[in-house]
mmCIF file of C-alpha atoms (C1' of nucleotides) in Angstrom:
data_model
loop_
_atom_site.group_PDB
_atom_site.id
_atom_site.type_symbol
_atom_site.label_atom_id
_atom_site.label_comp_id
_atom_site.label_asym_id
_atom_site.label_seq_id
_atom_site.Cartn_x
_atom_site.Cartn_y
_atom_site.Cartn_z
ATOM 1 C CA UNK K 1 0.000 0.000 0.000
ATOM 2 C CA UNK K 2 1.380 3.338 -0.987
ATOM 3 C CA UNK K 3 -1.242 5.915 -0.362
ATOM 4 C CA UNK K 4 -3.251 5.541 2.823
ATOM 5 C CA UNK K 5 -6.445 5.114 0.835
ATOM 6 C CA UNK K 6 -8.006 8.259 2.074
ATOM 7 C CA UNK K 7 -11.375 9.727 1.208
ATOM 8 C CA UNK K 8 -13.629 7.811 -1.082
ATOM 9 C CA UNK K 9 -15.626 10.967 -1.583
ATOM 10 C CA UNK K 10 -13.807 13.970 -0.415
ATOM 11 C CA UNK K 11 -15.463 16.591 -2.517
ATOM 12 C CA UNK K 12 -19.164 16.390 -2.904
ATOM 13 C CA UNK K 13 -18.870 19.071 -5.524
ATOM 14 C CA UNK K 14 -20.154 21.851 -3.410
ATOM 15 C CA UNK K 15 -23.781 22.481 -4.027
ATOM 16 C CA UNK K 16 -23.078 25.548 -1.871
ATOM 17 C CA UNK K 17 -21.408 27.300 -4.758
ATOM 18 C CA UNK K 18 -23.906 30.112 -5.057
ATOM 19 C CA UNK K 19 -26.800 29.402 -2.693
ATOM 20 C CA UNK K 20 -24.541 29.834 0.308
ATOM 21 C CA UNK K 21 -27.253 29.552 2.875
ATOM 22 C CA UNK K 22 -26.066 29.043 6.414
ATOM 23 C CA UNK K 23 -27.488 25.527 6.262
ATOM 24 C CA UNK K 24 -25.382 24.746 3.211
ATOM 25 C CA UNK K 25 -22.306 26.192 4.827
ATOM 26 C CA UNK K 26 -22.893 24.250 8.001
ATOM 27 C CA UNK K 27 -23.353 21.158 5.899
ATOM 28 C CA UNK K 28 -20.115 21.807 4.051
ATOM 29 C CA UNK K 29 -18.271 22.151 7.351
ATOM 30 C CA UNK K 30 -19.830 18.940 8.552
ATOM 31 C CA UNK K 31 -18.806 17.107 5.416
ATOM 32 C CA UNK K 32 -15.270 18.339 5.817
ATOM 33 C CA UNK K 33 -15.117 16.860 9.303
ATOM 34 C CA UNK K 34 -16.749 13.726 8.049
ATOM 35 C CA UNK K 35 -14.191 13.287 5.291
ATOM 36 C CA UNK K 36 -11.369 13.942 7.689
ATOM 37 C CA UNK K 37 -12.618 11.344 10.122
ATOM 38 C CA UNK K 38 -12.949 8.836 7.324
ATOM 39 C CA UNK K 39 -9.374 9.507 6.214
ATOM 40 C CA UNK K 40 -8.242 9.102 9.791
ATOM 41 C CA UNK K 41 -10.000 5.753 10.025
ATOM 42 C CA UNK K 42 -8.615 4.435 6.739
ATOM 43 C CA UNK K 43 -5.089 5.672 7.385
ATOM 44 C CA UNK K 44 -5.042 4.140 10.846
ATOM 45 C CA UNK K 45 -6.383 0.838 9.554
ATOM 46 C CA UNK K 46 -3.737 0.844 6.859
ATOM 47 C CA UNK K 47 -0.992 1.519 9.401
ATOM 48 C CA UNK K 48 -2.158 -1.466 11.417
ATOM 49 C CA UNK K 49 -2.250 -3.601 8.258
ATOM 50 C CA UNK K 50 -5.997 -3.953 8.409
ATOM 51 C CA UNK K 51 -8.326 -3.643 5.478
ATOM 52 C CA UNK K 52 -11.265 -1.329 6.113
ATOM 53 C CA UNK K 53 -13.717 -4.178 6.575
ATOM 54 C CA UNK K 54 -11.414 -5.933 8.996
ATOM 55 C CA UNK K 55 -10.909 -2.773 11.008
ATOM 56 C CA UNK K 56 -14.645 -2.161 11.078
ATOM 57 C CA UNK K 57 -15.210 -5.687 12.341
ATOM 58 C CA UNK K 58 -12.638 -5.276 15.117
ATOM 59 C CA UNK K 59 -14.099 -1.962 16.171
ATOM 60 C CA UNK K 60 -17.558 -3.478 16.271
ATOM 61 C CA UNK K 61 -16.475 -6.252 18.594
ATOM 62 C CA UNK K 62 -16.595 -6.137 22.354
ATOM 63 C CA UNK K 63 -13.300 -6.830 24.114
ATOM 64 C CA UNK K 64 -15.086 -9.021 26.633
ATOM 65 C CA UNK K 65 -18.270 -10.383 25.045
ATOM 66 C CA UNK K 66 -18.320 -13.050 22.315
ATOM 67 C CA UNK K 67 -20.549 -12.079 19.405
ATOM 68 C CA UNK K 68 -22.589 -14.255 17.022
ATOM 69 C CA UNK K 69 -21.419 -13.887 13.454
ATOM 70 C CA UNK K 70 -24.820 -12.916 12.100
ATOM 71 C CA UNK K 71 -24.863 -10.032 14.551
ATOM 72 C CA UNK K 72 -21.610 -8.778 13.075
ATOM 73 C CA UNK K 73 -23.137 -9.119 9.621
ATOM 74 C CA UNK K 74 -26.028 -6.936 10.689
ATOM 75 C CA UNK K 75 -23.781 -4.292 12.189
ATOM 76 C CA UNK K 76 -21.482 -4.242 9.190
ATOM 77 C CA UNK K 77 -24.547 -4.258 6.956
ATOM 78 C CA UNK K 78 -23.227 -7.076 4.833
ATOM 79 C CA UNK K 79 -24.047 -10.685 4.093
ATOM 80 C CA UNK K 80 -23.194 -13.548 6.438
ATOM 81 C CA UNK K 81 -20.873 -14.926 3.799
ATOM 82 C CA UNK K 82 -18.723 -11.813 3.939
ATOM 83 C CA UNK K 83 -18.336 -12.131 7.666
ATOM 84 C CA UNK K 84 -17.120 -15.680 7.160
ATOM 85 C CA UNK K 85 -14.288 -14.343 4.991
ATOM 86 C CA UNK K 86 -13.428 -11.392 7.197
ATOM 87 C CA UNK K 87 -13.340 -13.529 10.319
ATOM 88 C CA UNK K 88 -11.316 -16.160 8.451
ATOM 89 C CA UNK K 89 -8.614 -13.583 7.799
ATOM 90 C CA UNK K 90 -8.684 -12.095 11.272
ATOM 91 C CA UNK K 91 -8.537 -15.575 12.746
ATOM 92 C CA UNK K 92 -5.578 -16.464 10.541
ATOM 93 C CA UNK K 93 -3.747 -13.544 12.111
ATOM 94 C CA UNK K 94 -4.655 -14.643 15.602
ATOM 95 C CA UNK K 95 -6.777 -11.576 16.291
ATOM 96 C CA UNK K 96 -10.070 -13.360 16.884
ATOM 97 C CA UNK K 97 -11.247 -16.889 17.585
ATOM 98 C CA UNK K 98 -14.439 -18.796 16.836
ATOM 99 C CA UNK K 99 -16.359 -20.565 19.580
ATOM 100 C CA UNK K 100 -19.290 -22.922 19.338
ATOM 101 C CA UNK K 101 -22.343 -21.766 21.225
ATOM 102 C CA UNK K 102 -23.814 -24.714 23.035
ATOM 103 C CA UNK K 103 -27.266 -23.205 23.549
ATOM 104 C CA UNK K 104 -27.765 -23.019 19.779
ATOM 105 C CA UNK K 105 -25.336 -25.116 17.853
ATOM 106 C CA UNK K 106 -26.053 -23.324 14.596
ATOM 107 C CA UNK K 107 -24.438 -20.181 15.945
ATOM 108 C CA UNK K 108 -20.738 -19.481 16.132
ATOM 109 C CA UNK K 109 -19.419 -16.838 18.445
ATOM 110 C CA UNK K 110 -16.438 -14.655 17.678
ATOM 111 C CA UNK K 111 -14.238 -13.396 20.445
ATOM 112 C CA UNK K 112 -11.212 -11.117 20.457
ATOM 113 C CA UNK K 113 -7.920 -12.687 21.427
ATOM 114 C CA UNK K 114 -5.669 -10.635 23.716
ATOM 115 C CA UNK K 115 -3.725 -9.687 20.588
ATOM 116 C CA UNK K 116 -6.904 -8.632 18.834
ATOM 117 C CA UNK K 117 -8.070 -6.645 21.840
ATOM 118 C CA UNK K 118 -4.779 -4.776 21.897
ATOM 119 C CA UNK K 119 -5.011 -3.972 18.201
ATOM 120 C CA UNK K 120 -8.591 -2.831 18.639
ATOM 121 C CA UNK K 121 -7.438 -0.588 21.449
ATOM 122 C CA UNK K 122 -4.856 1.016 19.200
ATOM 123 C CA UNK K 123 -7.464 1.558 16.513
ATOM 124 C CA UNK K 124 -9.874 3.208 18.914
ATOM 125 C CA UNK K 125 -7.188 5.357 20.449
ATOM 126 C CA UNK K 126 -6.608 6.855 17.023
ATOM 127 C CA UNK K 127 -10.114 6.962 15.731
ATOM 128 C CA UNK K 128 -12.645 6.655 18.496
ATOM 129 C CA UNK K 129 -11.932 9.743 20.507
ATOM 130 C CA UNK K 130 -12.873 13.308 19.884
ATOM 131 C CA UNK K 131 -10.515 15.130 17.547
ATOM 132 C CA UNK K 132 -8.236 17.806 18.896
ATOM 133 C CA UNK K 133 -10.283 20.546 17.298
ATOM 134 C CA UNK K 134 -13.185 19.801 19.575
ATOM 135 C CA UNK K 135 -11.116 20.340 22.663
ATOM 136 C CA UNK K 136 -10.446 23.886 21.648
ATOM 137 C CA UNK K 137 -14.056 24.851 22.230
ATOM 138 C CA UNK K 138 -15.094 25.962 25.662
ATOM 139 C CA UNK K 139 -17.217 23.590 27.691
ATOM 140 C CA UNK K 140 -20.265 25.728 27.034
ATOM 141 C CA UNK K 141 -19.586 25.719 23.309
ATOM 142 C CA UNK K 142 -19.122 21.973 23.320
ATOM 143 C CA UNK K 143 -22.524 21.578 24.927
ATOM 144 C CA UNK K 144 -24.009 23.992 22.439
ATOM 145 C CA UNK K 145 -22.514 22.051 19.535
ATOM 146 C CA UNK K 146 -23.686 18.774 20.993
ATOM 147 C CA UNK K 147 -27.235 20.036 21.342
ATOM 148 C CA UNK K 148 -27.348 21.479 17.846
ATOM 149 C CA UNK K 149 -26.001 18.270 16.327
ATOM 150 C CA UNK K 150 -28.460 16.165 18.264
ATOM 151 C CA UNK K 151 -31.324 18.225 16.963
ATOM 152 C CA UNK K 152 -30.037 17.847 13.419
ATOM 153 C CA UNK K 153 -29.701 14.115 13.886
ATOM 154 C CA UNK K 154 -33.101 13.621 15.451
ATOM 155 C CA UNK K 155 -35.038 12.764 12.342
ATOM 156 C CA UNK R 1 -27.687 -6.352 -3.916
ATOM 157 C CA UNK R 2 -29.959 -6.898 -0.981
ATOM 158 C CA UNK R 3 -28.797 -4.711 1.803
ATOM 159 C CA UNK R 4 -27.704 -1.220 0.853
ATOM 160 C CA UNK R 5 -24.219 -1.782 2.208
ATOM 161 C CA UNK R 6 -24.558 0.793 4.878
ATOM 162 C CA UNK R 7 -22.041 1.857 7.462
ATOM 163 C CA UNK R 8 -18.576 0.447 7.366
ATOM 164 C CA UNK R 9 -18.177 1.641 10.894
ATOM 165 C CA UNK R 10 -21.424 2.585 12.427
ATOM 166 C CA UNK R 11 -20.604 2.065 16.043
ATOM 167 C CA UNK R 12 -17.213 3.125 17.166
ATOM 168 C CA UNK R 13 -17.964 1.361 20.402
ATOM 169 C CA UNK R 14 -18.404 4.457 22.441
ATOM 170 C CA UNK R 15 -15.312 5.412 24.273
ATOM 171 C CA UNK R 16 -17.680 7.913 25.900
ATOM 172 C CA UNK R 17 -19.169 5.237 28.067
ATOM 173 C CA UNK R 18 -18.243 6.801 31.351
ATOM 174 C CA UNK R 19 -16.240 9.948 30.626
ATOM 175 C CA UNK R 20 -19.249 11.637 29.093
ATOM 176 C CA UNK R 21 -17.634 14.991 28.637
ATOM 177 C CA UNK R 22 -19.517 17.409 26.436
ATOM 178 C CA UNK R 23 -16.742 17.048 23.863
ATOM 179 C CA UNK R 24 -17.256 13.296 23.769
ATOM 180 C CA UNK R 25 -20.997 13.697 23.471
ATOM 181 C CA UNK R 26 -20.617 16.210 20.686
ATOM 182 C CA UNK R 27 -18.237 13.830 18.994
ATOM 183 C CA UNK R 28 -20.722 10.980 19.330
ATOM 184 C CA UNK R 29 -23.431 13.117 17.750
ATOM 185 C CA UNK R 30 -21.071 14.032 14.950
ATOM 186 C CA UNK R 31 -20.198 10.414 14.316
ATOM 187 C CA UNK R 32 -23.864 9.539 14.177
ATOM 188 C CA UNK R 33 -24.391 12.122 11.457
ATOM 189 C CA UNK R 34 -21.282 10.935 9.715
ATOM 190 C CA UNK R 35 -22.476 7.340 9.674
ATOM 191 C CA UNK R 36 -25.882 8.384 8.465
ATOM 192 C CA UNK R 37 -24.413 10.378 5.593
ATOM 193 C CA UNK R 38 -22.264 7.437 4.608
ATOM 194 C CA UNK R 39 -25.268 5.138 4.615
ATOM 195 C CA UNK R 40 -27.136 7.651 2.517
ATOM 196 C CA UNK R 41 -24.300 7.743 0.011
ATOM 197 C CA UNK R 42 -23.956 3.988 -0.247
ATOM 198 C CA UNK R 43 -27.683 3.355 -0.435
ATOM 199 C CA UNK R 44 -28.136 5.954 -3.145
ATOM 200 C CA UNK R 45 -25.219 4.574 -5.130
ATOM 201 C CA UNK R 46 -26.686 1.101 -4.826
ATOM 202 C CA UNK R 47 -30.083 2.316 -6.016
ATOM 203 C CA UNK R 48 -28.446 3.804 -9.081
ATOM 204 C CA UNK R 49 -26.539 0.568 -9.677
ATOM 205 C CA UNK R 50 -23.212 2.197 -8.977
ATOM 206 C CA UNK R 51 -20.457 0.715 -6.890
ATOM 207 C CA UNK R 52 -19.098 3.105 -4.265
ATOM 208 C CA UNK R 53 -15.951 3.840 -6.233
ATOM 209 C CA UNK R 54 -17.913 4.540 -9.382
ATOM 210 C CA UNK R 55 -20.274 6.864 -7.554
ATOM 211 C CA UNK R 56 -17.339 8.674 -5.966
ATOM 212 C CA UNK R 57 -15.768 9.124 -9.390
ATOM 213 C CA UNK R 58 -18.974 10.541 -10.853
ATOM 214 C CA UNK R 59 -19.423 12.924 -7.962
ATOM 215 C CA UNK R 60 -15.848 14.103 -8.331
ATOM 216 C CA UNK R 61 -16.318 14.956 -11.972
ATOM 217 C CA UNK R 62 -17.387 18.305 -13.321
ATOM 218 C CA UNK R 63 -20.464 18.262 -15.546
ATOM 219 C CA UNK R 64 -18.767 20.670 -17.952
ATOM 220 C CA UNK R 65 -14.994 20.287 -17.594
ATOM 221 C CA UNK R 66 -13.025 17.268 -18.838
ATOM 222 C CA UNK R 67 -10.649 15.927 -16.205
ATOM 223 C CA UNK R 68 -7.277 14.197 -16.584
ATOM 224 C CA UNK R 69 -7.358 10.689 -15.196
ATOM 225 C CA UNK R 70 -4.446 11.195 -12.841
ATOM 226 C CA UNK R 71 -6.342 14.061 -11.268
ATOM 227 C CA UNK R 72 -9.215 11.708 -10.529
ATOM 228 C CA UNK R 73 -6.720 9.267 -9.040
ATOM 229 C CA UNK R 74 -5.460 11.981 -6.722
ATOM 230 C CA UNK R 75 -8.936 12.995 -5.648
ATOM 231 C CA UNK R 76 -10.041 9.420 -5.085
ATOM 232 C CA UNK R 77 -6.742 8.770 -3.343
ATOM 233 C CA UNK R 78 -6.068 5.660 -5.347
ATOM 234 C CA UNK R 79 -3.657 4.428 -7.971
ATOM 235 C CA UNK R 80 -3.914 5.391 -11.639
ATOM 236 C CA UNK R 81 -4.546 1.769 -12.478
ATOM 237 C CA UNK R 82 -7.725 1.766 -10.423
ATOM 238 C CA UNK R 83 -9.021 4.763 -12.269
ATOM 239 C CA UNK R 84 -8.468 2.920 -15.513
ATOM 240 C CA UNK R 85 -10.770 0.167 -14.325
ATOM 241 C CA UNK R 86 -13.409 2.441 -12.850
ATOM 242 C CA UNK R 87 -13.533 4.591 -15.968
ATOM 243 C CA UNK R 88 -13.623 1.448 -18.109
ATOM 244 C CA UNK R 89 -16.790 0.376 -16.390
ATOM 245 C CA UNK R 90 -18.413 3.791 -16.429
ATOM 246 C CA UNK R 91 -17.538 4.140 -20.091
ATOM 247 C CA UNK R 92 -19.028 0.747 -20.875
ATOM 248 C CA UNK R 93 -22.288 2.063 -19.436
ATOM 249 C CA UNK R 94 -22.091 5.206 -21.518
ATOM 250 C CA UNK R 95 -21.763 7.477 -18.499
ATOM 251 C CA UNK R 96 -18.368 8.957 -19.347
ATOM 252 C CA UNK R 97 -16.090 9.185 -22.367
ATOM 253 C CA UNK R 98 -12.339 9.436 -22.818
ATOM 254 C CA UNK R 99 -10.786 12.190 -24.897
ATOM 255 C CA UNK R 100 -7.211 12.613 -26.014
ATOM 256 C CA UNK R 101 -5.631 15.844 -24.889
ATOM 257 C CA UNK R 102 -3.678 17.311 -27.764
ATOM 258 C CA UNK R 103 -1.495 19.592 -25.658
ATOM 259 C CA UNK R 104 -0.012 16.556 -23.889
ATOM 260 C CA UNK R 105 -0.691 13.333 -25.647
ATOM 261 C CA UNK R 106 0.193 11.243 -22.611
ATOM 262 C CA UNK R 107 -2.893 12.536 -20.839
ATOM 263 C CA UNK R 108 -6.420 11.307 -21.325
ATOM 264 C CA UNK R 109 -9.356 13.423 -20.310
ATOM 265 C CA UNK R 110 -12.585 12.034 -18.969
ATOM 266 C CA UNK R 111 -15.833 13.826 -19.577
ATOM 267 C CA UNK R 112 -19.382 13.120 -18.461
ATOM 268 C CA UNK R 113 -21.855 12.161 -21.142
ATOM 269 C CA UNK R 114 -25.334 13.696 -20.892
ATOM 270 C CA UNK R 115 -26.456 10.390 -19.418
ATOM 271 C CA UNK R 116 -23.621 10.499 -16.909
ATOM 272 C CA UNK R 117 -24.357 14.083 -16.005
ATOM 273 C CA UNK R 118 -27.988 13.198 -15.316
ATOM 274 C CA UNK R 119 -27.000 10.285 -13.115
ATOM 275 C CA UNK R 120 -24.525 12.486 -11.263
ATOM 276 C CA UNK R 121 -27.303 14.991 -10.737
ATOM 277 C CA UNK R 122 -29.511 12.350 -9.181
ATOM 278 C CA UNK R 123 -26.680 11.255 -6.917
ATOM 279 C CA UNK R 124 -26.008 14.769 -5.728
ATOM 280 C CA UNK R 125 -29.660 15.509 -5.225
ATOM 281 C CA UNK R 126 -29.746 12.655 -2.735
ATOM 282 C CA UNK R 127 -26.401 13.040 -1.151
ATOM 283 C CA UNK R 128 -24.889 16.444 -1.755
ATOM 284 C CA UNK R 129 -27.406 18.674 -0.113
ATOM 285 C CA UNK R 130 -27.962 19.436 3.513
ATOM 286 C CA UNK R 131 -30.067 16.836 5.297
ATOM 287 C CA UNK R 132 -33.560 17.691 6.370
ATOM 288 C CA UNK R 133 -32.520 17.912 9.993
ATOM 289 C CA UNK R 134 -30.400 20.946 9.303
ATOM 290 C CA UNK R 135 -33.321 22.851 7.899
ATOM 291 C CA UNK R 136 -35.125 22.566 11.171
ATOM 292 C CA UNK R 137 -32.669 24.852 12.882
ATOM 293 C CA UNK R 138 -33.305 28.555 12.801
ATOM 294 C CA UNK R 139 -31.082 30.657 10.580
ATOM 295 C CA UNK R 140 -29.222 31.942 13.609
ATOM 296 C CA UNK R 141 -28.686 28.415 14.874
ATOM 297 C CA UNK R 142 -27.452 27.307 11.484
ATOM 298 C CA UNK R 143 -24.863 30.064 11.529
ATOM 299 C CA UNK R 144 -23.913 29.142 15.067
ATOM 300 C CA UNK R 145 -23.465 25.516 14.081
ATOM 301 C CA UNK R 146 -21.468 26.472 11.007
ATOM 302 C CA UNK R 147 -19.116 28.624 13.057
ATOM 303 C CA UNK R 148 -18.582 26.008 15.733
ATOM 304 C CA UNK R 149 -17.883 23.316 13.132
ATOM 305 C CA UNK R 150 -15.472 25.533 11.286
ATOM 306 C CA UNK R 151 -13.553 26.159 14.458
ATOM 307 C CA UNK R 152 -13.391 22.459 15.155
ATOM 308 C CA UNK R 153 -12.203 21.779 11.626
ATOM 309 C CA UNK R 154 -9.585 24.494 11.597
ATOM 310 C CA UNK R 155 -6.647 22.436 12.694
ATOM 311 C "C1'" DT D 1 -39.748 -24.988 7.513
ATOM 312 C "C1'" DA D 2 -36.603 -21.427 8.989
ATOM 313 C "C1'" DT D 3 -32.008 -19.978 10.535
ATOM 314 C "C1'" DT D 4 -26.790 -20.010 10.873
ATOM 315 C "C1'" DG D 5 -22.846 -20.415 8.818
ATOM 316 C "C1'" DT D 6 -20.086 -22.186 4.936
ATOM 317 C "C1'" DT D 7 -18.748 -22.884 0.170
ATOM 318 C "C1'" DA D 8 -18.761 -21.717 -4.750
ATOM 319 C "C1'" DT D 9 -18.975 -18.185 -8.088
ATOM 320 C "C1'" DA D 10 -18.590 -13.756 -10.026
ATOM 321 C "C1'" DC D 11 -17.682 -8.837 -10.012
ATOM 322 C "C1'" DT D 12 -15.471 -4.720 -8.148
ATOM 323 C "C1'" DC D 13 -11.782 -2.225 -5.747
ATOM 324 C "C1'" DT D 14 -7.205 -1.954 -4.419
ATOM 325 C "C1'" DA D 15 -1.942 -2.148 -4.818
ATOM 326 C "C1'" DT D 16 2.321 -3.468 -7.186
ATOM 327 C "C1'" DA D 17 5.025 -4.096 -11.082
ATOM 328 C "C1'" DA D 18 6.027 -4.035 -15.892
ATOM 329 C "C1'" DC D 19 5.001 -1.943 -20.106
ATOM 330 C "C1'" DT D 20 3.827 1.945 -23.853
ATOM 331 C "C1'" DA D 21 3.792 6.378 -25.511
ATOM 332 C "C1'" DT D 22 4.828 10.552 -24.749
ATOM 333 C "C1'" DA D 23 7.394 14.467 -22.724
ATOM 334 C "C1'" DT T 1 14.729 10.365 -17.266
ATOM 335 C "C1'" DA T 2 10.163 11.235 -15.755
ATOM 336 C "C1'" DT T 3 5.101 11.111 -16.348
ATOM 337 C "C1'" DA T 4 0.290 9.306 -17.910
ATOM 338 C "C1'" DG T 5 -2.094 5.620 -18.731
ATOM 339 C "C1'" DT T 6 -2.597 0.593 -19.536
ATOM 340 C "C1'" DT T 7 -2.159 -4.267 -18.614
ATOM 341 C "C1'" DA T 8 -1.265 -8.255 -15.671
ATOM 342 C "C1'" DT T 9 -1.543 -10.183 -11.296
ATOM 343 C "C1'" DA T 10 -3.001 -10.899 -6.693
ATOM 344 C "C1'" DG T 11 -5.675 -10.122 -2.429
ATOM 345 C "C1'" DA T 12 -9.815 -8.360 -0.345
ATOM 346 C "C1'" DG T 13 -14.814 -6.967 -0.096
ATOM 347 C "C1'" DT T 14 -19.323 -7.682 -1.807
ATOM 348 C "C1'" DA T 15 -23.702 -10.264 -3.494
ATOM 349 C "C1'" DT T 16 -26.154 -14.425 -4.909
ATOM 350 C "C1'" DA T 17 -27.139 -19.136 -4.723
ATOM 351 C "C1'" DA T 18 -26.762 -23.730 -3.001
ATOM 352 C "C1'" DC T 19 -25.700 -26.461 0.856
ATOM 353 C "C1'" DA T 20 -25.207 -28.818 5.778
ATOM 354 C "C1'" DA T 21 -26.271 -28.645 10.426
ATOM 355 C "C1'" DT T 22 -29.415 -27.302 13.656
ATOM 356 C "C1'" DA T 23 -33.637 -25.425 15.423
#
DNA sequence: TATTGTTATACTCTATAACTATA
DNA sequence: TATAGTTATAGAGTATAACAATA
């Protein structure tokens, strides 16, 4: 891998070109943050030698709780058969392990190994916490931002 | 395609579990919006029978201006050879066309066909404009949100 | 019968490396 | 020599369909 595989869609071609309403400008700012976060995620995954799907799977796992594979499929919004492949590759690297679930022998549970939990921790340290920019706002401004975003999201 | 291939990383497993600072909560709200926008993009692409990379390429093109292929590669943050394949497939569907560039005959320009421009328009209509939630804020709140986001982004 | 996970198949995206044609 | 684009190759993600084991 040469380039860190950054944004799949950095520029959404600015529909704010002339309209320039505050909503459009706010949206543009949001998309910028969004793109940056995505680049951060992909670059970090690449540094840890994880493909995006593998990194997403790790992040979606609980360090303590085993998870049924079909639950992972739901969270990753992909088919069961994809999860089989992703878990195959993670298991080959010793990051996760499969367990049979005695209560329902159709189900297989996936659990993080200590190695996998450590790698997941490194991923989250890079990608799961608030970006530095947020810390520069005052506490009151952070609350204000939070409340505004929650109202936007509450559809 | 059955499922719309939604979030690659919907849940970043909340590192805000206990800390719960306003910054973390704002960040969580931001990530929620981020994930939703990504789902919107992927679902729309899927509806239009475009793979994510193809949709990203279309969105990154200008309806009027031809673009050199290496410029697309830069914007998509991928290798030239990938662009070859993506443009191959878009061209096979009559959405784009290649043109030789007489000033530098090494370069090939890609231009949207009318069909491609229409499809790009439909993509952007779904994905490029501010989400409904934003419109529910007052104009003053929209400006407030814009300013806060810009400060967060200005690293 | 329905569900869980696997396998088989096919297509796309991605990177690397080698090649061409131009510069 | 260096750059733009292509081709060849390989690994990974994705969907569909068929299948075995289990419920």
